Amino acid sequence: MHRSASRLTRVLACAAVPVILTVAGCSSDSGKESGSNDGKKSGSSSSAKPNPKSSKTLAKATYATLPDPCKALQPATIDTLVPEVKDKNGLAAKSNDLKSRAGCSWNGLDEDGLKGSQYRWLSLSYSRSDSDATLGDANKRAEEQFNKQVETAKATEGAQDPKVAAAEGIGEQATSVAYTVKKDVDSFNTTVVARIQNVVVTLDYNGAAYEGAGAPDHAKLLQDAITAAKEAVAAVDTANKAPAEQPASPQPQ
């Protein structure tokens, strides 16, 4: 009886071994599976690609300031484009801020007795863009502004048959828009829009004849506007040079 009991004990013990191993095996498999899932989640999280917009470093704007628009053109240029100008110093825009935008304008009426009168109006404006994490690169933003200014000139109220052409040799890109506006008299208008890096230059030059005077020469108006635009663009570079690099002022004779 004692031998039978001992034998039975050994049988039960041996029978219990697979059960224990099975449980242990399930526990081990469960641990691996859980670890595998955790590994996948961790791997998925660590391999996530960063947002290119948040990690991209934008280039610093080339130009940090704008020139004084009322001093950007030479006095001789003003005299040529606006004979009998009312004020050579120009009329500055009220919202001028040399960090973002600024403008100035001149006008004059050249009376010639019975031959009539010639009226001229000249306007110069600057717009500067900065690099911005949300809005983008400074030059790209300036290019968008450039395109808007060209479209605005083409859509001028009353503009007839606008002629759009590339203006060579002015900054990174430049376009001229020439058209006629008919009101009391025919006004011949020319707009030159140019971009130099992160700055957009817009120059408007208009001419009209009164009291029987001959109509302004369209080709000359356009050429004078392009010449003045080149000068206005060069002023941007000059305004951003260090004091030691500034050109010396002419000495009085």
PDB file of C-alpha atoms in Angstrom:
ATOM      1  CA  MET A   1       0.000   0.000   0.000  1.00  0.00           C
ATOM      2  CA  HIS A   2       2.831   2.345   0.857  1.00  0.00           C
ATOM      3  CA  ARG A   3       4.581   1.389  -2.410  1.00  0.00           C
ATOM      4  CA  SER A   4       1.426   2.070  -4.414  1.00  0.00           C
ATOM      5  CA  ALA A   5       1.006   5.478  -2.805  1.00  0.00           C
ATOM      6  CA  SER A   6       4.608   6.376  -3.533  1.00  0.00           C
ATOM      7  CA  ARG A   7       4.230   5.311  -7.129  1.00  0.00           C
ATOM      8  CA  LEU A   8       1.037   7.314  -7.509  1.00  0.00           C
ATOM      9  CA  THR A   9       2.791  10.362  -6.131  1.00  0.00           C
ATOM     10  CA  ARG A  10       5.542  10.037  -8.743  1.00  0.00           C
ATOM     11  CA  VAL A  11       3.009   9.622 -11.579  1.00  0.00           C
ATOM     12  CA  LEU A  12       1.075  12.708 -10.493  1.00  0.00           C
ATOM     13  CA  ALA A  13       4.300  14.695 -10.210  1.00  0.00           C
ATOM     14  CA  CYS A  14       5.373  13.700 -13.715  1.00  0.00           C
ATOM     15  CA  ALA A  15       1.931  14.467 -15.074  1.00  0.00           C
ATOM     16  CA  ALA A  16       2.091  17.927 -13.571  1.00  0.00           C
ATOM     17  CA  VAL A  17       5.369  18.820 -15.329  1.00  0.00           C
ATOM     18  CA  PRO A  18       3.861  19.410 -18.833  1.00  0.00           C
ATOM     19  CA  VAL A  19       1.147  21.539 -17.307  1.00  0.00           C
ATOM     20  CA  ILE A  20       3.687  23.749 -15.590  1.00  0.00           C
ATOM     21  CA  LEU A  21       5.801  23.969 -18.753  1.00  0.00           C
ATOM     22  CA  THR A  22       2.727  24.819 -20.791  1.00  0.00           C
ATOM     23  CA  VAL A  23       1.790  27.637 -18.448  1.00  0.00           C
ATOM     24  CA  ALA A  24       5.351  28.832 -18.389  1.00  0.00           C
ATOM     25  CA  GLY A  25       5.476  28.675 -22.160  1.00  0.00           C
ATOM     26  CA  CYS A  26       2.277  30.717 -22.492  1.00  0.00           C
ATOM     27  CA  SER A  27       3.638  33.225 -20.071  1.00  0.00           C
ATOM     28  CA  SER A  28       6.881  33.466 -22.044  1.00  0.00           C
ATOM     29  CA  ASP A  29       5.074  33.781 -25.397  1.00  0.00           C
ATOM     30  CA  SER A  30       2.806  36.424 -23.965  1.00  0.00           C
ATOM     31  CA  GLY A  31       5.821  38.375 -22.795  1.00  0.00           C
ATOM     32  CA  LYS A  32       7.462  38.179 -26.230  1.00  0.00           C
ATOM     33  CA  GLU A  33       4.283  39.227 -27.964  1.00  0.00           C
ATOM     34  CA  SER A  34       3.855  42.149 -25.632  1.00  0.00           C
ATOM     35  CA  GLY A  35       7.487  43.074 -26.103  1.00  0.00           C
ATOM     36  CA  SER A  36       7.085  42.791 -29.871  1.00  0.00           C
ATOM     37  CA  ASN A  37       4.105  45.129 -29.844  1.00  0.00           C
ATOM     38  CA  ASP A  38       5.917  47.570 -27.623  1.00  0.00           C
ATOM     39  CA  GLY A  39       8.872  47.404 -29.944  1.00  0.00           C
ATOM     40  CA  LYS A  40       6.682  48.139 -32.958  1.00  0.00           C
ATOM     41  CA  LYS A  41       5.068  51.093 -31.248  1.00  0.00           C
ATOM     42  CA  SER A  42       8.407  52.403 -30.116  1.00  0.00           C
ATOM     43  CA  GLY A  43       9.953  51.849 -33.524  1.00  0.00           C
ATOM     44  CA  SER A  44       7.013  53.548 -35.221  1.00  0.00           C
ATOM     45  CA  SER A  45       7.353  56.539 -32.957  1.00  0.00           C
ATOM     46  CA  SER A  46      11.111  56.843 -33.325  1.00  0.00           C
ATOM     47  CA  SER A  47      11.043  56.461 -37.113  1.00  0.00           C
ATOM     48  CA  ALA A  48       8.425  59.201 -37.646  1.00  0.00           C
ATOM     49  CA  LYS A  49       9.741  61.799 -40.097  1.00  0.00           C
ATOM     50  CA  PRO A  50      10.057  65.377 -38.776  1.00  0.00           C
ATOM     51  CA  ASN A  51       7.878  68.045 -40.287  1.00  0.00           C
ATOM     52  CA  PRO A  52      10.067  69.643 -42.994  1.00  0.00           C
ATOM     53  CA  LYS A  53       8.454  73.048 -42.416  1.00  0.00           C
ATOM     54  CA  SER A  54       9.302  73.047 -38.725  1.00  0.00           C
ATOM     55  CA  SER A  55      12.895  71.866 -39.243  1.00  0.00           C
ATOM     56  CA  LYS A  56      13.766  73.972 -42.300  1.00  0.00           C
ATOM     57  CA  THR A  57      16.092  76.895 -41.635  1.00  0.00           C
ATOM     58  CA  LEU A  58      15.152  79.942 -43.694  1.00  0.00           C
ATOM     59  CA  ALA A  59      17.834  82.122 -45.230  1.00  0.00           C
ATOM     60  CA  LYS A  60      18.284  85.555 -43.699  1.00  0.00           C
ATOM     61  CA  ALA A  61      16.887  88.434 -45.763  1.00  0.00           C
ATOM     62  CA  THR A  62      19.586  90.047 -47.911  1.00  0.00           C
ATOM     63  CA  TYR A  63      18.504  93.643 -47.303  1.00  0.00           C
ATOM     64  CA  ALA A  64      17.633  94.851 -43.813  1.00  0.00           C
ATOM     65  CA  THR A  65      16.437  98.364 -44.656  1.00  0.00           C
ATOM     66  CA  LEU A  66      15.058 100.550 -47.426  1.00  0.00           C
ATOM     67  CA  PRO A  67      16.446 103.789 -48.812  1.00  0.00           C
ATOM     68  CA  ASP A  68      14.648 107.054 -48.182  1.00  0.00           C
ATOM     69  CA  PRO A  69      12.430 107.112 -51.300  1.00  0.00           C
ATOM     70  CA  CYS A  70      12.489 110.913 -51.479  1.00  0.00           C
ATOM     71  CA  LYS A  71      16.301 110.815 -51.729  1.00  0.00           C
ATOM     72  CA  ALA A  72      16.703 107.669 -53.828  1.00  0.00           C
ATOM     73  CA  LEU A  73      16.672 109.540 -57.164  1.00  0.00           C
ATOM     74  CA  GLN A  74      19.231 112.168 -58.117  1.00  0.00           C
ATOM     75  CA  PRO A  75      17.990 115.792 -58.328  1.00  0.00           C
ATOM     76  CA  ALA A  76      18.975 115.809 -62.010  1.00  0.00           C
ATOM     77  CA  THR A  77      16.733 112.783 -62.603  1.00  0.00           C
ATOM     78  CA  ILE A  78      13.796 114.566 -60.979  1.00  0.00           C
ATOM     79  CA  ASP A  79      14.402 117.655 -63.121  1.00  0.00           C
ATOM     80  CA  THR A  80      14.451 115.552 -66.282  1.00  0.00           C
ATOM     81  CA  LEU A  81      11.352 113.517 -65.550  1.00  0.00           C
ATOM     82  CA  VAL A  82       9.303 116.272 -63.887  1.00  0.00           C
ATOM     83  CA  PRO A  83      10.061 119.690 -65.416  1.00  0.00           C
ATOM     84  CA  GLU A  84       8.933 122.602 -63.221  1.00  0.00           C
ATOM     85  CA  VAL A  85       8.522 120.190 -60.290  1.00  0.00           C
ATOM     86  CA  LYS A  86       6.618 121.752 -57.397  1.00  0.00           C
ATOM     87  CA  ASP A  87       8.926 120.353 -54.727  1.00  0.00           C
ATOM     88  CA  LYS A  88      12.228 118.650 -55.540  1.00  0.00           C
ATOM     89  CA  ASN A  89      12.178 117.088 -52.076  1.00  0.00           C
ATOM     90  CA  GLY A  90       9.034 115.178 -52.988  1.00  0.00           C
ATOM     91  CA  LEU A  91       5.962 114.300 -50.964  1.00  0.00           C
ATOM     92  CA  ALA A  92       6.669 111.377 -48.611  1.00  0.00           C
ATOM     93  CA  ALA A  93       3.958 108.801 -47.944  1.00  0.00           C
ATOM     94  CA  LYS A  94       2.491 109.137 -44.436  1.00  0.00           C
ATOM     95  CA  SER A  95       2.974 105.430 -43.671  1.00  0.00           C
ATOM     96  CA  ASN A  96       6.710 105.336 -44.434  1.00  0.00           C
ATOM     97  CA  ASP A  97       8.629 102.694 -42.486  1.00  0.00           C
ATOM     98  CA  LEU A  98      12.098 101.917 -43.858  1.00  0.00           C
ATOM     99  CA  LYS A  99      11.890  98.379 -42.440  1.00  0.00           C
ATOM    100  CA  SER A 100       8.844  97.420 -44.492  1.00  0.00           C
ATOM    101  CA  ARG A 101       7.490  99.939 -47.020  1.00  0.00           C
ATOM    102  CA  ALA A 102       7.973 103.549 -48.062  1.00  0.00           C
ATOM    103  CA  GLY A 103       7.047 105.888 -50.915  1.00  0.00           C
ATOM    104  CA  CYS A 104       7.470 109.379 -52.344  1.00  0.00           C
ATOM    105  CA  SER A 105       5.945 111.330 -55.250  1.00  0.00           C
ATOM    106  CA  TRP A 106       6.624 114.421 -57.359  1.00  0.00           C
ATOM    107  CA  ASN A 107       4.523 116.407 -59.832  1.00  0.00           C
ATOM    108  CA  GLY A 108       4.955 119.449 -62.009  1.00  0.00           C
ATOM    109  CA  LEU A 109       3.227 121.498 -64.728  1.00  0.00           C
ATOM    110  CA  ASP A 110       5.449 122.932 -67.442  1.00  0.00           C
ATOM    111  CA  GLU A 111       3.532 125.818 -69.048  1.00  0.00           C
ATOM    112  CA  ASP A 112       4.594 127.067 -72.442  1.00  0.00           C
ATOM    113  CA  GLY A 113       2.173 129.882 -73.240  1.00  0.00           C
ATOM    114  CA  LEU A 114       0.141 129.333 -76.409  1.00  0.00           C
ATOM    115  CA  LYS A 115       1.870 125.990 -76.984  1.00  0.00           C
ATOM    116  CA  GLY A 116       0.033 124.564 -74.017  1.00  0.00           C
ATOM    117  CA  SER A 117       1.238 122.745 -70.914  1.00  0.00           C
ATOM    118  CA  GLN A 118       2.842 119.426 -70.081  1.00  0.00           C
ATOM    119  CA  TYR A 119       2.004 117.700 -66.821  1.00  0.00           C
ATOM    120  CA  ARG A 120       4.170 114.996 -65.259  1.00  0.00           C
ATOM    121  CA  TRP A 121       3.673 112.834 -62.169  1.00  0.00           C
ATOM    122  CA  LEU A 122       6.290 110.487 -60.735  1.00  0.00           C
ATOM    123  CA  SER A 123       5.871 108.054 -57.856  1.00  0.00           C
ATOM    124  CA  LEU A 124       8.426 105.719 -56.284  1.00  0.00           C
ATOM    125  CA  SER A 125       7.633 103.056 -53.704  1.00  0.00           C
ATOM    126  CA  TYR A 126       9.561 100.299 -51.956  1.00  0.00           C
ATOM    127  CA  SER A 127       8.338  97.115 -50.286  1.00  0.00           C
ATOM    128  CA  ARG A 128      10.613  94.874 -48.215  1.00  0.00           C
ATOM    129  CA  SER A 129       9.983  91.245 -47.145  1.00  0.00           C
ATOM    130  CA  ASP A 130      11.536  89.280 -44.270  1.00  0.00           C
ATOM    131  CA  SER A 131      11.973  85.530 -43.914  1.00  0.00           C
ATOM    132  CA  ASP A 132       9.184  84.126 -41.750  1.00  0.00           C
ATOM    133  CA  ALA A 133       8.726  80.569 -40.427  1.00  0.00           C
ATOM    134  CA  THR A 134       5.026  80.688 -41.323  1.00  0.00           C
ATOM    135  CA  LEU A 135       5.045  82.834 -44.480  1.00  0.00           C
ATOM    136  CA  GLY A 136       8.290  81.589 -46.039  1.00  0.00           C
ATOM    137  CA  ASP A 137      11.598  82.779 -47.482  1.00  0.00           C
ATOM    138  CA  ALA A 138      12.159  86.538 -47.882  1.00  0.00           C
ATOM    139  CA  ASN A 139      13.046  86.377 -51.580  1.00  0.00           C
ATOM    140  CA  LYS A 140      10.098  84.105 -52.342  1.00  0.00           C
ATOM    141  CA  ARG A 141       7.723  86.477 -50.570  1.00  0.00           C
ATOM    142  CA  ALA A 142       9.201  89.421 -52.496  1.00  0.00           C
ATOM    143  CA  GLU A 143       8.698  87.528 -55.758  1.00  0.00           C
ATOM    144  CA  GLU A 144       5.027  87.053 -54.890  1.00  0.00           C
ATOM    145  CA  GLN A 145       4.744  90.776 -54.130  1.00  0.00           C
ATOM    146  CA  PHE A 146       6.441  91.558 -57.446  1.00  0.00           C
ATOM    147  CA  ASN A 147       3.833  89.528 -59.340  1.00  0.00           C
ATOM    148  CA  LYS A 148       1.002  91.242 -57.455  1.00  0.00           C
ATOM    149  CA  GLN A 149       2.342  94.684 -58.349  1.00  0.00           C
ATOM    150  CA  VAL A 150       2.552  93.777 -62.042  1.00  0.00           C
ATOM    151  CA  GLU A 151      -1.027  92.475 -61.996  1.00  0.00           C
ATOM    152  CA  THR A 152      -2.192  95.622 -60.193  1.00  0.00           C
ATOM    153  CA  ALA A 153      -0.616  97.817 -62.892  1.00  0.00           C
ATOM    154  CA  LYS A 154      -2.271  95.782 -65.654  1.00  0.00           C
ATOM    155  CA  ALA A 155      -5.640  96.097 -63.920  1.00  0.00           C
ATOM    156  CA  THR A 156      -5.499  99.902 -63.445  1.00  0.00           C
ATOM    157  CA  GLU A 157      -8.991 101.350 -63.782  1.00  0.00           C
ATOM    158  CA  GLY A 158      -9.506 102.832 -67.232  1.00  0.00           C
ATOM    159  CA  ALA A 159      -6.247 101.397 -68.624  1.00  0.00           C
ATOM    160  CA  GLN A 160      -6.494 100.873 -72.380  1.00  0.00           C
ATOM    161  CA  ASP A 161      -4.427  98.313 -74.248  1.00  0.00           C
ATOM    162  CA  PRO A 162      -1.759  97.725 -71.577  1.00  0.00           C
ATOM    163  CA  LYS A 163       1.559  96.639 -73.071  1.00  0.00           C
ATOM    164  CA  VAL A 164       3.638  94.388 -70.810  1.00  0.00           C
ATOM    165  CA  ALA A 165       7.337  93.782 -71.449  1.00  0.00           C
ATOM    166  CA  ALA A 166      10.434  92.597 -69.613  1.00  0.00           C
ATOM    167  CA  ALA A 167      12.723  95.429 -68.508  1.00  0.00           C
ATOM    168  CA  GLU A 168      16.245  94.105 -68.882  1.00  0.00           C
ATOM    169  CA  GLY A 169      19.146  94.875 -66.570  1.00  0.00           C
ATOM    170  CA  ILE A 170      17.184  95.878 -63.461  1.00  0.00           C
ATOM    171  CA  GLY A 171      17.674  93.712 -60.369  1.00  0.00           C
ATOM    172  CA  GLU A 172      16.715  90.015 -60.395  1.00  0.00           C
ATOM    173  CA  GLN A 173      13.578  90.665 -62.446  1.00  0.00           C
ATOM    174  CA  ALA A 174      11.724  93.678 -63.838  1.00  0.00           C
ATOM    175  CA  THR A 175       8.610  94.313 -65.920  1.00  0.00           C
ATOM    176  CA  SER A 176       7.199  97.442 -67.525  1.00  0.00           C
ATOM    177  CA  VAL A 177       3.494  98.070 -68.097  1.00  0.00           C
ATOM    178  CA  ALA A 178       2.543 100.956 -70.430  1.00  0.00           C
ATOM    179  CA  TYR A 179      -1.027 102.064 -71.127  1.00  0.00           C
ATOM    180  CA  THR A 180      -3.297 105.028 -71.836  1.00  0.00           C
ATOM    181  CA  VAL A 181      -6.043 106.362 -69.570  1.00  0.00           C
ATOM    182  CA  LYS A 182      -8.692 108.552 -71.208  1.00  0.00           C
ATOM    183  CA  LYS A 183     -10.391 111.106 -68.976  1.00  0.00           C
ATOM    184  CA  ASP A 184     -10.530 114.853 -69.599  1.00  0.00           C
ATOM    185  CA  VAL A 185      -7.292 114.405 -71.542  1.00  0.00           C
ATOM    186  CA  ASP A 186      -5.274 111.372 -72.573  1.00  0.00           C
ATOM    187  CA  SER A 187      -2.850 110.381 -69.832  1.00  0.00           C
ATOM    188  CA  PHE A 188       0.056 108.152 -70.843  1.00  0.00           C
ATOM    189  CA  ASN A 189       1.166 105.941 -67.970  1.00  0.00           C
ATOM    190  CA  THR A 190       4.201 103.733 -67.420  1.00  0.00           C
ATOM    191  CA  THR A 191       4.799 101.455 -64.438  1.00  0.00           C
ATOM    192  CA  VAL A 192       8.100  99.670 -63.890  1.00  0.00           C
ATOM    193  CA  VAL A 193       8.150  96.949 -61.236  1.00  0.00           C
ATOM    194  CA  ALA A 194      11.517  95.489 -60.243  1.00  0.00           C
ATOM    195  CA  ARG A 195      12.787  93.083 -57.593  1.00  0.00           C
ATOM    196  CA  ILE A 196      16.237  93.079 -56.043  1.00  0.00           C
ATOM    197  CA  GLN A 197      16.466  90.091 -53.665  1.00  0.00           C
ATOM    198  CA  ASN A 198      13.872  90.721 -50.912  1.00  0.00           C
ATOM    199  CA  VAL A 199      12.915  94.261 -52.007  1.00  0.00           C
ATOM    200  CA  VAL A 200      10.325  95.248 -54.628  1.00  0.00           C
ATOM    201  CA  VAL A 201      10.577  98.640 -56.351  1.00  0.00           C
ATOM    202  CA  THR A 202       7.555 100.166 -58.099  1.00  0.00           C
ATOM    203  CA  LEU A 203       7.957 103.313 -60.178  1.00  0.00           C
ATOM    204  CA  ASP A 204       4.963 105.033 -61.793  1.00  0.00           C
ATOM    205  CA  TYR A 205       5.499 107.776 -64.355  1.00  0.00           C
ATOM    206  CA  ASN A 206       2.598 109.559 -66.056  1.00  0.00           C
ATOM    207  CA  GLY A 207       2.371 112.359 -68.593  1.00  0.00           C
ATOM    208  CA  ALA A 208      -0.474 114.415 -70.047  1.00  0.00           C
ATOM    209  CA  ALA A 209      -0.793 117.430 -72.361  1.00  0.00           C
ATOM    210  CA  TYR A 210      -3.120 120.393 -71.816  1.00  0.00           C
ATOM    211  CA  GLU A 211      -4.337 123.417 -73.800  1.00  0.00           C
ATOM    212  CA  GLY A 212      -3.346 122.133 -77.209  1.00  0.00           C
ATOM    213  CA  ALA A 213       0.125 120.893 -76.310  1.00  0.00           C
ATOM    214  CA  GLY A 214       1.445 117.886 -78.205  1.00  0.00           C
ATOM    215  CA  ALA A 215       0.905 114.479 -76.625  1.00  0.00           C
ATOM    216  CA  PRO A 216       3.824 113.102 -74.600  1.00  0.00           C
ATOM    217  CA  ASP A 217       6.207 110.787 -76.433  1.00  0.00           C
ATOM    218  CA  HIS A 218       5.269 107.265 -75.268  1.00  0.00           C
ATOM    219  CA  ALA A 219       8.683 105.775 -76.004  1.00  0.00           C
ATOM    220  CA  LYS A 220      10.506 108.538 -74.131  1.00  0.00           C
ATOM    221  CA  LEU A 221       8.219 108.203 -71.106  1.00  0.00           C
ATOM    222  CA  LEU A 222       8.991 104.478 -70.964  1.00  0.00           C
ATOM    223  CA  GLN A 223      12.740 104.930 -71.381  1.00  0.00           C
ATOM    224  CA  ASP A 224      12.869 107.664 -68.721  1.00  0.00           C
ATOM    225  CA  ALA A 225      10.910 105.433 -66.321  1.00  0.00           C
ATOM    226  CA  ILE A 226      13.311 102.511 -66.866  1.00  0.00           C
ATOM    227  CA  THR A 227      16.329 104.776 -66.297  1.00  0.00           C
ATOM    228  CA  ALA A 228      14.836 106.067 -63.033  1.00  0.00           C
ATOM    229  CA  ALA A 229      13.930 102.511 -61.926  1.00  0.00           C
ATOM    230  CA  LYS A 230      17.567 101.418 -62.336  1.00  0.00           C
ATOM    231  CA  GLU A 231      18.604 104.311 -60.121  1.00  0.00           C
ATOM    232  CA  ALA A 232      15.975 103.413 -57.533  1.00  0.00           C
ATOM    233  CA  VAL A 233      17.140  99.784 -57.439  1.00  0.00           C
ATOM    234  CA  ALA A 234      20.792 100.826 -57.029  1.00  0.00           C
ATOM    235  CA  ALA A 235      19.752 102.936 -54.036  1.00  0.00           C
ATOM    236  CA  VAL A 236      18.655  99.770 -52.180  1.00  0.00           C
ATOM    237  CA  ASP A 237      22.166  98.335 -52.320  1.00  0.00           C
ATOM    238  CA  THR A 238      23.689 101.658 -51.273  1.00  0.00           C
ATOM    239  CA  ALA A 239      21.338 102.016 -48.290  1.00  0.00           C
ATOM    240  CA  ASN A 240      22.440  98.632 -46.930  1.00  0.00           C
ATOM    241  CA  LYS A 241      26.193  99.198 -47.118  1.00  0.00           C
ATOM    242  CA  ALA A 242      28.244  99.880 -44.010  1.00  0.00           C
ATOM    243  CA  PRO A 243      29.029 103.603 -43.436  1.00  0.00           C
ATOM    244  CA  ALA A 244      32.617 103.053 -44.592  1.00  0.00           C
ATOM    245  CA  GLU A 245      31.318 101.629 -47.871  1.00  0.00           C
ATOM    246  CA  GLN A 246      28.982 104.531 -48.585  1.00  0.00           C
ATOM    247  CA  PRO A 247      30.026 106.658 -51.572  1.00  0.00           C
ATOM    248  CA  ALA A 248      31.539 109.976 -50.612  1.00  0.00           C
ATOM    249  CA  SER A 249      29.285 112.998 -51.004  1.00  0.00           C
ATOM    250  CA  PRO A 250      30.430 115.412 -53.708  1.00  0.00           C
ATOM    251  CA  GLN A 251      32.357 118.352 -52.271  1.00  0.00           C
ATOM    252  CA  PRO A 252      31.035 121.854 -53.005  1.00  0.00           C
ATOM    253  CA  GLN A 253      33.098 123.767 -55.539  1.00  0.00           C
TER     254      GLN A 253
END
